[in-house]
Amino acid sequence: MCKKYLPRYLGKSSIKCEFVLADGPRSSYNLTREAESGVTFIMDAFDVIIVGAGLAGINAAYRLQCALPHFSYAILEARDDIGGTWDLFRYPGIRSDSDLYTFGFAWQPWDQGTTLGEGSAILNYLKKSAEKYGIDKHVHCERRLQTASWSTPEQMWTLTVENTRTHTELQYHARFVMLCTGYYNYHQALQAVIPGIENFQGQVVHPQFWPENLDYADKQVVVIGSGATAVTLLPKLAEKAARTTMVQRSPSYILSIPNGGKKPSWIVRLLPKTWAHPYTRLSFLIWSRFIWLFCQAFPDLARKRLRKGLEKELPPHIGYDPHFNPRYNPWDQRVCLTPNAALFRSLRSGKADIRTGTIESVVPNGVILANAPTDTIAADIIITATGLKLQIGGGARILVDGEHVSPAEKHLWHGALIQDVPNAALVIGYTNISWTLGVDAAALLTCRVLRHMEQRGILSATPRLEKGVPLTPTRLFNLSSTYVTVAERELPRAAAQAPWRPRTNYLSDYWFIKLGRIEKGLQFVFAREKAEVGRKLLGG
């Protein structure tokens, strides 16, 4: 699926390399030996470079080639294949935690007949979508962005990129950069403090780095955590393990939804196929938005409604309190979904259990909770499903005219462009509804900015704060989950005032993308201004 590009070396004095497919003719030049001598390979320049070939990067590429088909672009992907999250995570039962009608692409219908999708099905969907629209031909795999450096005199980005296979250094050039790397660190998980974990004599596993041949059949398994990953793992592990116990410090809201085996509504069956997908997607979008607004406006009613549905599913020996009675209101953290009541069915089977309390200590053969000090929860394997370590931009360094820029010290213009950084978009999604809706809004907005720049002869657009205008700080991600709160200081800033508000509503964002005034908060450099700067630099 992923076309692998190698630079064709044209001589030490040359500053240009050509692209050559990895399965095509290659230069006989030894890349490894030349890398040791300090040579950097220079790749061609592009109008736009997209960093990341996951869901956000593939969607951004589609939007770009539709809006500006004459633009050249490349997608840099650090891994050896496309797919992002869905290529990385391999733990049992991995699936989406949002409906695929909104989590999938607006331009490529999800046609698996299920509301939630398994990880392998989603990965296959991403690859087929990229192949269908020729996006895979633009992907340069094994290319990890190290540094992105903007030059004002040249009005150009220089990207220093590592070839992760040969460990050689490459340089790419682009007029505009879109960072579609997601929101977490691919190489390091969130390190939770678990007392005594070093004493455990069994195997400790984090879902992000699931061992390929982990044998948990007939084993005692403890899953530490209460979020979407733990809720997904518990029923799947219980199918083979002797017993699987979910240990949580505090519970999450869990909602069972039907997944597959249901005929489409009569409206969908009557609509033409080209209308059925947009209708289904819009209905899920509106319904998700309504539920979120209802939970925000009437948290007590929402809590009662969730409790009523959940108590019907619980076995007699497991009570709602304390195991399913969160301390926070619905949607202060994400509501976890379990397809076809899978989690509750595993609890009723007797092969799974749930325990709530603070971990007093991990002992060689299990886990002890502070509220049950004489009871050891037996474990052969401990799985730490305690969250992700947030990271913006894949950890790459950003320089503007040689000065380091930290995104955590900058605001996001309409949740997309980085303050004081020319021609750079940070493509992130929503946290209160489907992530994909948010990355699609960011991509559409970026494409509108690019069209505006082209039509008016603009070389660069830089978000700037208006001097003397006070801003009221607000949160970029409106969740109180631990993995969000511990990393908040590393996230870009947001404010209550436009154009620095965080994006939370696809419908209002879409209206702004189509009809809003995008000039506010942006500083432009026109082509004629660059010519004047050039003359000054040359002493003219």
GROMACS .gro file of C-alpha atoms in nm, residues 223-511:
model
  289
  223VAL     CA    1  -0.655  -0.483   3.353
  224ILE     CA    2  -0.577  -0.156   3.532
  225GLY     CA    3  -0.790   0.127   3.398
  226SER     CA    4  -1.148   0.227   3.332
  227GLY     CA    5  -1.144   0.404   2.996
  228ALA     CA    6  -1.227   0.293   2.645
  229THR     CA    7  -0.925   0.062   2.614
  230ALA     CA    8  -1.003  -0.124   2.937
  231VAL     CA    9  -1.372  -0.150   2.844
  232THR     CA   10  -1.268  -0.296   2.507
  233LEU     CA   11  -1.010  -0.539   2.647
  234LEU     CA   12  -1.213  -0.693   2.929
  235PRO     CA   13  -1.470  -0.889   2.725
  236LYS     CA   14  -1.216  -0.991   2.461
  237LEU     CA   15  -0.961  -1.123   2.711
  238ALA     CA   16  -1.235  -1.302   2.905
  239GLU     CA   17  -1.298  -1.525   2.602
  240LYS     CA   18  -0.967  -1.709   2.659
  241ALA     CA   19  -0.832  -1.611   3.001
  242ALA     CA   20  -0.919  -1.811   3.311
  243ARG     CA   21  -1.037  -1.489   3.471
  244THR     CA   22  -1.007  -1.122   3.379
  245THR     CA   23  -1.047  -0.850   3.639
  246MET     CA   24  -1.075  -0.479   3.562
  247VAL     CA   25  -0.923  -0.276   3.846
  248GLN     CA   26  -1.029   0.088   3.844
  249ARG     CA   27  -0.958   0.377   4.076
  250SER     CA   28  -1.284   0.540   3.971
  251PRO     CA   29  -1.548   0.427   3.719
  252SER     CA   30  -1.649   0.565   3.380
  253TYR     CA   31  -1.989   0.596   3.217
  254ILE     CA   32  -2.052   0.296   2.996
  255LEU     CA   33  -2.325   0.273   2.735
  256SER     CA   34  -2.426  -0.037   2.544
  257ILE     CA   35  -2.520   0.018   2.180
  258PRO     CA   36  -2.641  -0.227   1.914
  259ASN     CA   37  -2.373  -0.308   1.660
  260GLY     CA   38  -2.470  -0.484   1.339
  261GLY     CA   39  -2.749  -0.722   1.250
  262LYS     CA   40  -3.005  -0.444   1.221
  263LYS     CA   41  -3.173  -0.340   0.899
  264PRO     CA   42  -3.135   0.022   0.789
  265SER     CA   43  -3.430   0.249   0.861
  266TRP     CA   44  -3.706   0.269   0.601
  267ILE     CA   45  -3.588   0.621   0.510
  268VAL     CA   46  -3.238   0.495   0.429
  269ARG     CA   47  -3.379   0.206   0.227
  270LEU     CA   48  -3.591   0.446   0.020
  271LEU     CA   49  -3.315   0.697  -0.046
  272PRO     CA   50  -3.078   0.663  -0.346
  273LYS     CA   51  -2.740   0.523  -0.247
  274THR     CA   52  -2.570   0.859  -0.308
  275TRP     CA   53  -2.806   1.020  -0.056
  276ALA     CA   54  -2.823   0.741   0.202
  277HIS     CA   55  -2.470   0.789   0.338
  278PRO     CA   56  -2.493   1.170   0.381
  279TYR     CA   57  -2.833   1.127   0.550
  280THR     CA   58  -2.702   0.859   0.789
  281ARG     CA   59  -2.388   1.059   0.865
  282LEU     CA   60  -2.587   1.376   0.933
  283SER     CA   61  -2.834   1.194   1.156
  284PHE     CA   62  -2.553   1.046   1.368
  285LEU     CA   63  -2.381   1.386   1.377
  286ILE     CA   64  -2.693   1.568   1.498
  287TRP     CA   65  -2.786   1.296   1.746
  288SER     CA   66  -2.435   1.294   1.896
  289ARG     CA   67  -2.441   1.671   1.929
  290PHE     CA   68  -2.785   1.661   2.093
  291ILE     CA   69  -2.673   1.401   2.348
  292TRP     CA   70  -2.366   1.607   2.439
  293LEU     CA   71  -2.570   1.926   2.479
  294PHE     CA   72  -2.830   1.740   2.687
  295CYS     CA   73  -2.560   1.605   2.919
  296GLN     CA   74  -2.413   1.953   2.961
  297ALA     CA   75  -2.749   2.118   3.028
  298PHE     CA   76  -2.911   1.844   3.239
  299PRO     CA   77  -2.634   1.638   3.398
  300ASP     CA   78  -2.854   1.486   3.669
  301LEU     CA   79  -3.115   1.369   3.420
  302ALA     CA   80  -2.842   1.232   3.194
  303ARG     CA   81  -2.688   1.043   3.488
  304LYS     CA   82  -3.026   0.889   3.577
  305ARG     CA   83  -3.090   0.786   3.219
  306LEU     CA   84  -2.751   0.620   3.186
  307ARG     CA   85  -2.796   0.444   3.520
  308LYS     CA   86  -3.138   0.309   3.425
  309GLY     CA   87  -3.003   0.149   3.108
  310LEU     CA   88  -2.691   0.013   3.277
  311GLU     CA   89  -2.862  -0.151   3.578
  312LYS     CA   90  -3.062  -0.374   3.343
  313GLU     CA   91  -2.737  -0.526   3.218
  314LEU     CA   92  -2.559  -0.594   3.549
  315PRO     CA   93  -2.543  -0.939   3.705
  316PRO     CA   94  -2.689  -0.965   4.059
  317HIS     CA   95  -2.349  -0.992   4.229
  318ILE     CA   96  -2.213  -0.665   4.085
  319GLY     CA   97  -2.370  -0.341   4.205
  320TYR     CA   98  -2.402  -0.011   4.026
  321ASP     CA   99  -2.232   0.162   4.319
  322PRO     CA  100  -1.935   0.192   4.336
  323HIS     CA  101  -1.837   0.015   4.012
  324PHE     CA  102  -2.044   0.218   3.765
  325ASN     CA  103  -2.116   0.541   3.952
  326PRO     CA  104  -1.862   0.804   3.834
  327ARG     CA  105  -1.776   1.107   4.044
  328TYR     CA  106  -1.807   1.341   3.746
  329ASN     CA  107  -2.098   1.437   3.521
  330PRO     CA  108  -2.164   1.264   3.188
  331TRP     CA  109  -1.932   1.387   2.912
  332ASP     CA  110  -1.693   1.565   3.148
  333GLN     CA  111  -1.497   1.264   3.024
  334ARG     CA  112  -1.581   1.054   2.720
  335VAL     CA  113  -1.865   0.805   2.760
  336CYS     CA  114  -1.735   0.455   2.687
  337LEU     CA  115  -1.928   0.239   2.443
  338THR     CA  116  -1.964  -0.138   2.457
  339PRO     CA  117  -2.110  -0.301   2.144
  340ASN     CA  118  -2.403  -0.534   2.205
  341ALA     CA  119  -2.343  -0.515   2.583
  342ALA     CA  120  -2.017  -0.713   2.542
  343LEU     CA  121  -1.870  -0.595   2.871
  344PHE     CA  122  -2.182  -0.679   3.068
  345ARG     CA  123  -2.214  -1.020   2.903
  346SER     CA  124  -1.860  -1.103   3.011
  347LEU     CA  125  -1.942  -1.000   3.368
  348ARG     CA  126  -2.256  -1.217   3.366
  349SER     CA  127  -2.055  -1.514   3.236
  350GLY     CA  128  -1.848  -1.524   3.554
  351LYS     CA  129  -1.519  -1.512   3.361
  352ALA     CA  130  -1.477  -1.138   3.421
  353ASP     CA  131  -1.497  -0.919   3.728
  354ILE     CA  132  -1.461  -0.555   3.820
  355ARG     CA  133  -1.303  -0.408   4.133
  356THR     CA  134  -1.301  -0.043   4.235
  357GLY     CA  135  -1.051   0.120   4.467
  358THR     CA  136  -0.705   0.270   4.500
  359ILE     CA  137  -0.419   0.026   4.451
  360GLU     CA  138  -0.241  -0.020   4.782
  361SER     CA  139   0.036  -0.228   4.630
  362VAL     CA  140   0.125  -0.472   4.357
  363VAL     CA  141   0.263  -0.793   4.508
  364PRO     CA  142   0.451  -1.073   4.329
  365ASN     CA  143   0.130  -1.264   4.250
  366GLY     CA  144  -0.130  -0.992   4.211
  367VAL     CA  145  -0.283  -0.663   4.321
  368ILE     CA  146  -0.405  -0.543   4.660
  369LEU     CA  147  -0.655  -0.257   4.693
  370ALA     CA  148  -0.657  -0.016   4.988
  371ASN     CA  149  -1.024  -0.092   5.060
  372ALA     CA  150  -0.960  -0.469   5.070
  373PRO     CA  151  -0.610  -0.515   5.220
  374THR     CA  152  -0.659  -0.885   5.298
  375ASP     CA  153  -0.778  -0.977   4.948
  376THR     CA  154  -0.520  -1.028   4.674
  377ILE     CA  155  -0.652  -1.006   4.317
  378ALA     CA  156  -0.459  -1.289   4.153
  379ALA     CA  157  -0.266  -1.204   3.837
  380ASP     CA  158  -0.032  -1.376   3.594
  381ILE     CA  159  -0.045  -1.076   3.358
  382ILE     CA  160  -0.109  -0.708   3.440
  383ILE     CA  161  -0.223  -0.478   3.161
  384THR     CA  162  -0.181  -0.106   3.232
  385ALA     CA  163  -0.460   0.055   3.028
  386THR     CA  164  -0.400   0.387   3.199
  387GLY     CA  165  -0.407   0.625   2.904
  388LEU     CA  166  -0.195   0.784   2.635
  389LYS     CA  167   0.084   1.037   2.661
  390LEU     CA  168  -0.025   1.344   2.470
  391GLN     CA  169   0.209   1.491   2.211
  392ILE     CA  170   0.142   1.755   1.948
  393GLY     CA  171   0.308   1.754   1.607
  394GLY     CA  172   0.478   1.420   1.656
  395GLY     CA  173   0.741   1.583   1.877
  396ALA     CA  174   0.908   1.768   1.588
  397ARG     CA  175   1.094   2.095   1.656
  398ILE     CA  176   0.951   2.407   1.491
  399LEU     CA  177   1.179   2.698   1.401
  400VAL     CA  178   1.081   3.035   1.255
  401ASP     CA  179   1.383   3.222   1.119
  402GLY     CA  180   1.606   3.022   1.348
  403GLU     CA  181   1.402   3.082   1.664
  404HIS     CA  182   1.244   2.781   1.836
  405VAL     CA  183   0.866   2.796   1.867
  406SER     CA  184   0.681   2.589   2.124
  407PRO     CA  185   0.318   2.518   2.024
  408ALA     CA  186   0.232   2.498   2.396
  409GLU     CA  187   0.307   2.871   2.422
  410LYS     CA  188   0.092   2.964   2.123
  411HIS     CA  189  -0.280   2.991   2.052
  412LEU     CA  190  -0.455   2.815   1.766
  413TRP     CA  191  -0.637   3.030   1.511
  414HIS     CA  192  -0.982   2.870   1.478
  415GLY     CA  193  -0.832   2.556   1.627
  416ALA     CA  194  -0.613   2.498   1.321
  417LEU     CA  195  -0.331   2.746   1.238
  418ILE     CA  196  -0.050   2.805   1.487
  419GLN     CA  197  -0.002   3.158   1.620
  420ASP     CA  198   0.317   3.332   1.496
  421VAL     CA  199   0.403   3.038   1.270
  422PRO     CA  200   0.357   3.107   0.897
  423ASN     CA  201   0.184   2.855   0.671
  424ALA     CA  202   0.141   2.583   0.931
  425ALA     CA  203  -0.175   2.396   1.030
  426LEU     CA  204  -0.215   2.167   1.328
  427VAL     CA  205  -0.491   1.927   1.229
  428ILE     CA  206  -0.663   1.798   1.543
  429GLY     CA  207  -1.014   1.672   1.602
  430TYR     CA  208  -1.296   1.700   1.851
  431THR     CA  209  -1.302   1.531   2.190
  432ASN     CA  210  -1.675   1.557   2.258
  433ILE     CA  211  -1.784   1.386   1.935
  434SER     CA  212  -1.612   1.194   1.656
  435TRP     CA  213  -1.244   1.291   1.616
  436THR     CA  214  -1.272   1.270   1.238
  437LEU     CA  215  -1.532   1.545   1.220
  438GLY     CA  216  -1.281   1.779   1.382
  439VAL     CA  217  -0.988   1.690   1.158
  440ASP     CA  218  -1.216   1.727   0.856
  441ALA     CA  219  -1.319   2.076   0.969
  442ALA     CA  220  -0.952   2.170   1.018
  443ALA     CA  221  -0.858   2.036   0.673
  444LEU     CA  222  -1.145   2.217   0.501
  445LEU     CA  223  -1.056   2.542   0.676
  446THR     CA  224  -0.689   2.506   0.578
  447CYS     CA  225  -0.785   2.445   0.216
  448ARG     CA  226  -1.000   2.757   0.217
  449VAL     CA  227  -0.705   2.960   0.350
  450LEU     CA  228  -0.485   2.813   0.075
  451ARG     CA  229  -0.738   2.904  -0.196
  452HIS     CA  230  -0.765   3.256  -0.053
  453MET     CA  231  -0.386   3.288  -0.063
  454GLU     CA  232  -0.363   3.167  -0.422
  455GLN     CA  233  -0.640   3.392  -0.549
  456ARG     CA  234  -0.482   3.702  -0.399
  457GLY     CA  235  -0.114   3.633  -0.461
  458ILE     CA  236  -0.037   3.568  -0.094
  459LEU     CA  237   0.279   3.379  -0.009
  460SER     CA  238   0.224   3.326   0.363
  461ALA     CA  239  -0.046   3.363   0.628
  462THR     CA  240   0.053   3.399   0.993
  463PRO     CA  241  -0.193   3.412   1.285
  464ARG     CA  242  -0.120   3.710   1.510
  465LEU     CA  243  -0.266   3.821   1.840
  466GLU     CA  244  -0.411   4.171   1.835
  467LYS     CA  245  -0.209   4.397   2.062
  468GLY     CA  246  -0.391   4.535   2.364
  469VAL     CA  247  -0.682   4.291   2.340
  470PRO     CA  248  -0.705   4.075   2.655
  471LEU     CA  249  -0.786   3.707   2.612
  472THR     CA  250  -0.973   3.486   2.856
  473PRO     CA  251  -0.796   3.147   2.874
  474THR     CA  252  -0.999   2.834   2.815
  475ARG     CA  253  -0.918   2.468   2.761
  476LEU     CA  254  -0.831   2.329   2.419
  477PHE     CA  255  -0.970   1.983   2.504
  478ASN     CA  256  -1.276   2.001   2.726
  479LEU     CA  257  -1.221   1.670   2.906
  480SER     CA  258  -1.119   1.602   3.265
  481SER     CA  259  -0.957   1.267   3.187
  482THR     CA  260  -0.625   1.211   3.364
  483TYR     CA  261  -0.421   1.177   3.044
  484VAL     CA  262  -0.555   1.516   2.931
  485THR     CA  263  -0.513   1.707   3.258
  486VAL     CA  264  -0.155   1.586   3.321
  487ALA     CA  265  -0.045   1.706   2.977
  488GLU     CA  266  -0.244   2.028   2.956
  489ARG     CA  267   0.065   2.247   2.986
  490GLU     CA  268   0.201   2.083   2.669
  491LEU     CA  269  -0.105   2.159   2.457
  492PRO     CA  270  -0.156   2.475   2.249
  493ARG     CA  271  -0.355   2.752   2.414
  494ALA     CA  272  -0.714   2.855   2.351
  495ALA     CA  273  -0.923   3.156   2.451
  496ALA     CA  274  -1.287   3.245   2.489
  497GLN     CA  275  -1.256   3.516   2.221
  498ALA     CA  276  -1.260   3.459   1.844
  499PRO     CA  277  -1.059   3.365   1.647
  500TRP     CA  278  -0.881   3.174   1.924
  501ARG     CA  279  -1.173   2.964   2.048
  502PRO     CA  280  -1.137   2.585   2.042
  503ARG     CA  281  -1.353   2.400   1.792
  504THR     CA  282  -1.632   2.186   1.943
  505ASN     CA  283  -1.921   2.193   1.694
  506TYR     CA  284  -1.892   2.065   1.338
  507LEU     CA  285  -2.206   2.243   1.216
  508SER     CA  286  -2.096   2.590   1.329
  509ASP     CA  287  -1.739   2.520   1.213
  510TYR     CA  288  -1.867   2.415   0.871
  511TRP     CA  289  -2.071   2.735   0.843
   0.00000   0.00000   0.00000
